[in-house]
Amino acid sequence: MLLVWLAEAVVFALIVAGILAERPLALAAAGVAIVVAGALLRFVAPLRSALVCAFALHPTAALLGGAALALVLPLALRSSPYWTFVATLALLYVTIGQGLNLQIGTAGVINLAGAAFAGLGGYSVGLLTVGAGWPSWLAVAAAPWVAVAVGALLFVPILKTRGHYLALVTIAFVFIFNILMNNLEFTGGPQGIKNIPTLRLGGYAFTARPTLGVVELPAHANFYYAALATAFLATGILRRLHDSWLGLALNTLRDDEIAARCCGVSIAREKLIAFSIGNFFIGLGGALYAVMVGFVSPPDFDFGYSLIMLSVIIIGGVDSIGGVVLGACLLVPLPERFRFLHEYRLLLYGLVIVVMLLFRPRGLWPAGIRRYR
Amino acid sequence: MSLLEVKGLTVRFGGLVALDGVDVALGEGETLGVIGPNGSGKTTLFNTLTGLYAAAAGEVLFLGQRLSGLETHAIARRGIARTFQSSRLCLELSVFDNILIGMHAHRRTGLLDSLLRRDRLRSEMSQAIERAAHLLSLFNPALPRRGLERVGQLPQIDRRRVEICRALASQPRLVLLDEPSAGMSPEETAQLMKDLQIVREEMPGLSVMVIEHDMFVIEGVSQRVVALSYGRKIAEGSFAAVSARDEVREAYLGGEAARA
Amino acid sequence: MPPLELLLQQTLNGVMLGVMYALIAVGFTLFFGVLDVIHFSHGDIFMLGAFVGLSTLLGLAVVGLRTPLLALPPAFAVAVLVTGLVGVGAERVCVKPLARSSPLMTLLATLSLGLVLRESVLIFYPRGADPKPFPQLLPAGGFEVGGVAVRYENLTILAIGFAAMIGVDLVIRRTRMGAAIRAVAQDPEAAQMMGVNLDRTVDATFFLGSGLAAVAGMLSGFYYGEIHFIMGITGGVIGFSAAAIGGLGNVYGAIVGGLLFGVLQTTAAALIPRGSEFRDVVAFAVVMLFLIFKPSGILGEKSVERV
Ligand SMILES: Nc1ncnc2c1ncn2[C@@H]1O[C@H](COP(=O)(O)OP(=O)(O)O)[C@@H](O)[C@H]1O
Ligand SMILES: [Mg+2]
C-alpha cells in the first residue's frame, strides 16, 4: 500500500515539477527525471511487476491517494493561475471524454458531433443566464438536459445508419449547429454570448480566490474543484455503467448487432440510452466551460474540437474508463507546456493519433476484461 | 401441442424464392435435423424464425402465438436462441461476457441498481458467472478456468462451445443450431456430437433444430429430419426414411454436380 | 428577376458547383469501391491539389508562361501528378494498413491525416493562414440567354469538369487498369484469383481519385478566385455527402449526387430567407434525410443484410 502511495507521490512530484519548471535548467532536470522514471518503469521488470501488483492489490488505496493528490494540486500550482486553468480544462475533458467514450468506445455509436453537444451545453448556459436571467447554478444544472433533448433529433439516424454513414450524419450535425450559431440572432451570431455570470453558491462567487487558513489558492481553484468533483462523479458513474448489464449489452452490439439481437438485446433501447447518457456528460462539460470562461462563441465548438475530444479517447484507449482520464490529462496540458510548439499543436495531435492507430490501436491504457466489481 | 408450427413459409429476395411454402412442426423436447444442399434455404429458415428476415407469406406459431411482426430481440425473449453458421462471438470480450449476454433478457438489476445498489448487481453477476461456468464445464471441464480470457484466444472448437453456451444461457425453449460442425476436423466433429448429446441429456425439455451437412451428426442426434431443396421441403421423417428417398439423393448429387 | 429565370440561373450556378463536388465525390466512391473505406482526408487532398496548382501557376508565371493556353495544361498536369502521388502515399500509410479493422479506425486515421495535411499547409506554405488569390486565367466576359447570365469562365469550368469525368469514365470502362478496379470493387478475392494485382490496383485507384480532386481544387480556385487551407473540410464533407447520396461505390451516382448537392445549395440560397447563410443547413439536412431513408443512395438497390 505504501508502495502505491509512494509511486503516486513520485508521479505527482514529477508532474508538478514538469509544469512549474521555468528556467531551462530546471525544465531540463524535470524532463530528465521524467524520462528516467519512465525508463525505469519500462526496463526494470521487477519494479514494474511490483507496482502493477501493488496497484492491483490496493485499488482503494490507489484511488484515495490519487484523490488526495488531485485535491492538493492547486496548492502546488499556487504560483500559476494559468496552470490551474489548464488543469481544470483537462478535468472538463475527462467528463466530456467519459460521455463520448460511452457512445463511441462502448456502444460503437460514432459521434463526431461532440463539439456540438458541448456547445449545446455551453450555449444553454449562456441563453438561460444572460437571456432568461436564471442563476448560473440552475442553468448549469439544466444545460445538460438540453443537450440530451436536442440529441433526440439524431435518434432516428442513429438507429438507421451505422459506421461511415453515421459519422457523416454527425459531421453534418456539427456543421449545421455551427452555421446556426453563427447566423442566428438570439445566439449572438459570430460574437456569441458574453458576460455569462459566474457560478455562485449561497452568495459565494466562484471567481473569488479561496483561502485555506493562511494559504491563498489560485484564482481558478474553485472551478478546479468543481471540475474535479464532476470528473470524479462522471468517471465513477460511467465505470459502474460500463461494468453492468448496460456495458455488456453495448459492447456486444458494438461488435455484432445481429448476435446481440438474437440474444434478446433491444438495439434501439440500449443505443439510445447510451447516446443520451453520453450527451448528458458532454453537455455538462460544455456548461461548466461556459460558466468558467464567461462567454461562448461558435469557434469554441467547431468540428476541430470534436476531433480533439475523439483523440482523448483514442490516446487513452477506446472503451477504457481509465484511459479517458489518462488521455485527457495528457492531451490537454502537454501542448500548453510546450508553448513553442503551440503553432504545431494540431499537426502533432494528428500525427500522434495516426501513429497510435497504426501501432497501438488500443491506446495507452487498453480496456481490460469486465469483472463487475 | 407442438412447440413450433411453421405453415406455408415463403421468403423472397428480389426474384429469388429462398423459401417456398415450407411447413415444419416441432414438439417439445424433440430434435429435428434440417438437411439440404447449399443454397436450399436452411439458414434462411432460421433467419426467418428469429425475425432477421421478413416472410413474404405464411406464418410461424411459437407456443401457440404468432411471431410474425415481432422484432428479433422480442422473439429471442420468448425463448428461441440460436447459433450461426459462421461464428458470431465478440472476440474482444471475455468468454464469460459472451455467455452472460445470453442471460441479458433475464436480468434483474437495472441502471439505477448498477449505480446505487452495487451489491445487488455484484451478487447477480456472480450467480450468472457461476451458471456460465457450469454450462462451460458440461462441454469441457477446463473451459471455466479460461472464463476471463478473451474469446479470440480460444481454439475453434471451444469457440463453438461458447456459442452454444451463449444460446443455452438464455434458458430457451428452442435452440437453432446452424451447421455447428462447419469448419471442423472429423475428430472435432465427433467431439461436437458428444456435446450435443450432453445437451440432450441435461436439458430434456429443450427442443432443438440443427442444420448439418455431416450425416453422422444428423443421424446421431436427430429424431426426425426434414430435407429442403430450392426452398421447398422435399422430404420429412426418420433419418433412414429421408436419406433413402430418391429426391433427397438427387438434390444432394445435383447440388454437388452444380457446384463442381 | 422573375422566379423562373432566377431558378434557371441558380440551377446553372448549382451545376457549376456540382461539377466540382462530383469530382471530389468520385474519389470517395472509388476508394470505397476497392477498399470499403471512407478516406476522410480526401477533402484535404482536394485542398492540396489547389495549392499545388497555385504554386505551379506562380512558378510558371515567374518563367514567363502567363497565357492560359501555355500555363494551364502543365499546371493541371503537375497538380494531378503531385496530388495523385500524395493520395497514394496517404493510402499506403494510413488507409490500407487499417482497412481490415473497424470503420472507426480508418475514420479516425484518415480524419487525423487530413488534420496533418491541413496544418502542414497552414504552417509551411508561406503565410498559409491567409486566403490565397488564384490567378484568373479563364476567359472573361459572357452573354445572356433568356435572362440567364452565362459567363465564359463558367463554361470553361464546366467543360474541364466534364472532360475530367469523361476521362475517368473511359479509364474505368476501357482500360485494363479500369477493368482491374472494377473487378476488385466487385470482389477482391475473386479478382486476385483472376490474376489482378491488388496493391497496384488500389494504388491506381487512389492516384486516379486524388488526381480528380486536384482538378476540382484548381477549378474551385478559378471559380472563387481564391483558395484557403480550410477549404478541404467543407469540400470533403460535401464530397462525401454527394457520394453517399449517389450510393457509395457507384461512380455515376457520385456524379449525380455532386450535381444534386450543388443545385440544392444554390436553389436553397435563392428560395429561403437569408438563404446564402443558411443554404448549407438545408443541404446538410437533406443529406441526413437521404442517409436515413435511402441509405443505399439514389442509384443503389435495397438489399437485405446477409446473416
Ligand atoms: N440476405 C440475402 N439477400 C439475398 N439473397 C439471399 C440472402 N440470404 C440468402 N439468400 C439466398 O437465398 C438462398 C438460400 O440461402 P441459405 O438459406 O443461406 O442456404 P443454405 O441452405 O445453404 O443455408 C441462396 O440462394 C442465397 O443466395
Ligand atoms: Mg446455411
GROMACS .gro file of C-alpha atoms in nm, chain C residues 30-243:
model
  214
  663LEU     CA    1  -1.383   0.481  -5.599
  664PHE     CA    2  -1.193   0.435  -5.273
  665PHE     CA    3  -1.496   0.287  -5.110
  666GLY     CA    4  -1.534   0.055  -5.404
  667VAL     CA    5  -1.192  -0.101  -5.381
  668LEU     CA    6  -1.122  -0.093  -5.007
  669ASP     CA    7  -1.460  -0.045  -4.840
  670VAL     CA    8  -1.328   0.254  -4.653
  671ILE     CA    9  -1.405   0.621  -4.638
  672HIS     CA   10  -1.091   0.821  -4.695
  673PHE     CA   11  -1.173   1.127  -4.488
  674SER     CA   12  -0.857   1.316  -4.574
  675HIS     CA   13  -0.975   1.328  -4.934
  676GLY     CA   14  -1.113   1.676  -4.873
  677ASP     CA   15  -0.769   1.795  -4.776
  678ILE     CA   16  -0.620   1.621  -5.076
  679PHE     CA   17  -0.857   1.840  -5.278
  680MET     CA   18  -0.723   2.145  -5.095
  681LEU     CA   19  -0.369   2.030  -5.155
  682GLY     CA   20  -0.444   1.997  -5.524
  683ALA     CA   21  -0.548   2.361  -5.534
  684PHE     CA   22  -0.229   2.469  -5.359
  685VAL     CA   23  -0.007   2.261  -5.584
  686GLY     CA   24  -0.187   2.408  -5.884
  687LEU     CA   25  -0.144   2.758  -5.750
  688SER     CA   26   0.225   2.707  -5.683
  689THR     CA   27   0.279   2.569  -6.028
  690LEU     CA   28   0.096   2.859  -6.190
  691LEU     CA   29   0.302   3.106  -5.988
  692GLY     CA   30   0.620   2.921  -6.083
  693LEU     CA   31   0.522   2.922  -6.449
  694ALA     CA   32   0.447   3.293  -6.430
  695VAL     CA   33   0.798   3.351  -6.299
  696VAL     CA   34   0.948   3.183  -6.603
  697GLY     CA   35   0.717   3.385  -6.823
  698LEU     CA   36   0.439   3.142  -6.903
  699ARG     CA   37   0.135   3.351  -6.834
  700THR     CA   38  -0.101   3.284  -7.121
  701PRO     CA   39  -0.376   3.037  -7.037
  702LEU     CA   40  -0.301   2.801  -7.322
  703LEU     CA   41   0.062   2.767  -7.219
  704ALA     CA   42   0.017   2.774  -6.842
  705LEU     CA   43  -0.297   2.569  -6.783
  706PRO     CA   44  -0.201   2.229  -6.925
  707PRO     CA   45   0.126   2.199  -6.733
  708ALA     CA   46  -0.038   2.335  -6.417
  709PHE     CA   47  -0.315   2.079  -6.431
  710ALA     CA   48  -0.065   1.805  -6.511
  711VAL     CA   49   0.161   1.889  -6.218
  712ALA     CA   50  -0.131   1.927  -5.979
  713VAL     CA   51  -0.282   1.594  -6.081
  714LEU     CA   52   0.051   1.415  -6.065
  715VAL     CA   53   0.168   1.552  -5.730
  716THR     CA   54  -0.170   1.524  -5.563
  717GLY     CA   55  -0.220   1.179  -5.704
  718LEU     CA   56   0.110   1.069  -5.555
  719VAL     CA   57   0.024   1.224  -5.219
  720GLY     CA   58  -0.305   1.036  -5.233
  721VAL     CA   59  -0.123   0.710  -5.297
  722GLY     CA   60   0.110   0.791  -5.007
  723ALA     CA   61  -0.187   0.856  -4.779
  724GLU     CA   62  -0.339   0.527  -4.881
  725ARG     CA   63  -0.015   0.335  -4.818
  726VAL     CA   64   0.049   0.494  -4.480
  727CYS     CA   65  -0.288   0.509  -4.328
  728VAL     CA   66  -0.573   0.367  -4.527
  729LYS     CA   67  -0.465   0.027  -4.647
  730PRO     CA   68  -0.294  -0.087  -4.324
  731LEU     CA   69  -0.615  -0.017  -4.135
  732ALA     CA   70  -0.865  -0.122  -4.399
  733ARG     CA   71  -0.932  -0.453  -4.228
  734SER     CA   72  -1.001  -0.308  -3.885
  735SER     CA   73  -1.325  -0.142  -3.779
  736PRO     CA   74  -1.459   0.159  -3.968
  737LEU     CA   75  -1.390   0.367  -3.658
  738MET     CA   76  -1.017   0.312  -3.701
  739THR     CA   77  -0.995   0.414  -4.066
  740LEU     CA   78  -1.227   0.701  -3.998
  741LEU     CA   79  -1.009   0.838  -3.721
  742ALA     CA   80  -0.685   0.773  -3.900
  743THR     CA   81  -0.793   0.950  -4.216
  744LEU     CA   82  -0.957   1.235  -4.026
  745SER     CA   83  -0.630   1.284  -3.842
  746LEU     CA   84  -0.428   1.258  -4.158
  747GLY     CA   85  -0.648   1.529  -4.302
  748LEU     CA   86  -0.567   1.741  -4.000
  749VAL     CA   87  -0.197   1.682  -4.063
  750LEU     CA   88  -0.225   1.785  -4.428
  751ARG     CA   89  -0.428   2.091  -4.341
  752GLU     CA   90  -0.197   2.207  -4.067
  753SER     CA   91   0.107   2.140  -4.284
  754VAL     CA   92  -0.024   2.378  -4.548
  755LEU     CA   93  -0.111   2.630  -4.279
  756ILE     CA   94   0.233   2.616  -4.125
  757PHE     CA   95   0.465   2.550  -4.415
  758TYR     CA   96   0.302   2.736  -4.703
  759PRO     CA   97   0.418   3.098  -4.697
  760ARG     CA   98   0.156   3.294  -4.499
  761GLY     CA   99  -0.058   2.984  -4.506
  762ALA     CA  100  -0.328   3.124  -4.282
  763ASP     CA  101  -0.444   3.379  -4.540
  764PRO     CA  102  -0.669   3.311  -4.836
  765LYS     CA  103  -0.455   3.296  -5.149
  766PRO     CA  104  -0.570   3.479  -5.462
  767PHE     CA  105  -0.584   3.241  -5.755
  768PRO     CA  106  -0.466   3.363  -6.099
  769GLN     CA  107  -0.762   3.429  -6.324
  770LEU     CA  108  -0.662   3.258  -6.644
  771LEU     CA  109  -1.001   3.154  -6.775
  772PRO     CA  110  -1.169   3.369  -7.042
  773ALA     CA  111  -1.369   3.663  -6.905
  774GLY     CA  112  -1.695   3.806  -7.036
  775GLY     CA  113  -2.018   3.631  -7.118
  776PHE     CA  114  -2.361   3.651  -7.273
  777GLU     CA  115  -2.724   3.627  -7.172
  778VAL     CA  116  -2.993   3.387  -7.285
  779GLY     CA  117  -3.350   3.436  -7.168
  780GLY     CA  118  -3.248   3.636  -6.864
  781VAL     CA  119  -2.984   3.388  -6.755
  782ALA     CA  120  -2.631   3.522  -6.744
  783VAL     CA  121  -2.372   3.279  -6.875
  784ARG     CA  122  -2.004   3.357  -6.828
  785TYR     CA  123  -1.734   3.210  -7.045
  786GLU     CA  124  -1.531   3.138  -6.738
  787ASN     CA  125  -1.808   2.921  -6.603
  788LEU     CA  126  -1.847   2.742  -6.930
  789THR     CA  127  -1.476   2.664  -6.927
  790ILE     CA  128  -1.502   2.525  -6.576
  791LEU     CA  129  -1.795   2.310  -6.681
  792ALA     CA  130  -1.607   2.192  -6.987
  793ILE     CA  131  -1.294   2.100  -6.792
  794GLY     CA  132  -1.500   1.928  -6.523
  795PHE     CA  133  -1.699   1.722  -6.767
  796ALA     CA  134  -1.389   1.640  -6.965
  797ALA     CA  135  -1.228   1.505  -6.649
  798MET     CA  136  -1.535   1.295  -6.574
  799ILE     CA  137  -1.549   1.155  -6.923
  800GLY     CA  138  -1.179   1.080  -6.895
  801VAL     CA  139  -1.234   0.883  -6.576
  802ASP     CA  140  -1.524   0.703  -6.727
  803LEU     CA  141  -1.307   0.600  -7.023
  804VAL     CA  142  -1.028   0.488  -6.793
  805ILE     CA  143  -1.264   0.280  -6.587
  806ARG     CA  144  -1.452   0.125  -6.873
  807ARG     CA  145  -1.190   0.092  -7.144
  808THR     CA  146  -0.851   0.025  -6.989
  809ARG     CA  147  -0.703  -0.282  -6.828
  810MET     CA  148  -0.646  -0.090  -6.507
  811GLY     CA  149  -1.008   0.016  -6.513
  812ALA     CA  150  -1.116  -0.343  -6.553
  813ALA     CA  151  -0.897  -0.435  -6.257
  814ILE     CA  152  -1.053  -0.159  -6.049
  815ARG     CA  153  -1.400  -0.280  -6.134
  816ALA     CA  154  -1.305  -0.639  -6.059
  817VAL     CA  155  -1.160  -0.550  -5.719
  818ALA     CA  156  -1.466  -0.342  -5.638
  819GLN     CA  157  -1.686  -0.641  -5.717
  820ASP     CA  158  -1.494  -0.899  -5.521
  821PRO     CA  159  -1.132  -0.852  -5.414
  822GLU     CA  160  -1.063  -1.220  -5.357
  823ALA     CA  161  -1.204  -1.333  -5.687
  824ALA     CA  162  -1.016  -1.053  -5.862
  825GLN     CA  163  -0.690  -1.168  -5.708
  826MET     CA  164  -0.755  -1.522  -5.818
  827MET     CA  165  -0.806  -1.395  -6.169
  828GLY     CA  166  -0.457  -1.251  -6.153
  829VAL     CA  167  -0.531  -0.892  -6.062
  830ASN     CA  168  -0.256  -0.728  -5.861
  831LEU     CA  169  -0.446  -0.593  -5.566
  832ASP     CA  170  -0.185  -0.350  -5.435
  833ARG     CA  171  -0.124  -0.196  -5.776
  834THR     CA  172  -0.494  -0.161  -5.840
  835VAL     CA  173  -0.554   0.010  -5.509
  836ASP     CA  174  -0.264   0.244  -5.575
  837ALA     CA  175  -0.402   0.326  -5.917
  838THR     CA  176  -0.744   0.394  -5.774
  839PHE     CA  177  -0.607   0.636  -5.520
  840PHE     CA  178  -0.396   0.806  -5.785
  841LEU     CA  179  -0.697   0.849  -6.006
  842GLY     CA  180  -0.928   0.971  -5.730
  843SER     CA  181  -0.675   1.211  -5.584
  844GLY     CA  182  -0.589   1.345  -5.927
  845LEU     CA  183  -0.954   1.422  -5.986
  846ALA     CA  184  -0.966   1.602  -5.654
  847ALA     CA  185  -0.674   1.815  -5.772
  848VAL     CA  186  -0.869   1.911  -6.081
  849ALA     CA  187  -1.160   2.002  -5.856
  850GLY     CA  188  -0.927   2.205  -5.636
  851MET     CA  189  -0.800   2.409  -5.928
  852LEU     CA  190  -1.147   2.462  -6.068
  853SER     CA  191  -1.256   2.584  -5.730
  854GLY     CA  192  -0.964   2.828  -5.733
  855PHE     CA  193  -1.075   2.963  -6.068
  856TYR     CA  194  -1.437   2.978  -5.960
  857TYR     CA  195  -1.395   3.156  -5.628
  858GLY     CA  196  -1.083   3.348  -5.726
  859GLU     CA  197  -0.904   3.238  -5.411
  860ILE     CA  198  -0.816   2.928  -5.214
  861HIS     CA  199  -0.774   2.873  -4.842
  862PHE     CA  200  -0.621   2.595  -4.635
  863ILE     CA  201  -0.951   2.513  -4.466
  864MET     CA  202  -1.143   2.465  -4.789
  865GLY     CA  203  -1.083   2.090  -4.763
  866ILE     CA  204  -1.309   2.049  -4.461
  867THR     CA  205  -1.628   2.156  -4.632
  868GLY     CA  206  -1.501   2.023  -4.963
  869GLY     CA  207  -1.452   1.681  -4.808
  870VAL     CA  208  -1.778   1.674  -4.620
  871ILE     CA  209  -1.972   1.781  -4.927
  872GLY     CA  210  -1.786   1.536  -5.149
  873PHE     CA  211  -1.860   1.253  -4.910
  874SER     CA  212  -2.221   1.362  -4.884
  875ALA     CA  213  -2.251   1.364  -5.261
  876ALA     CA  214  -2.100   1.017  -5.286
   0.00000   0.00000   0.00000
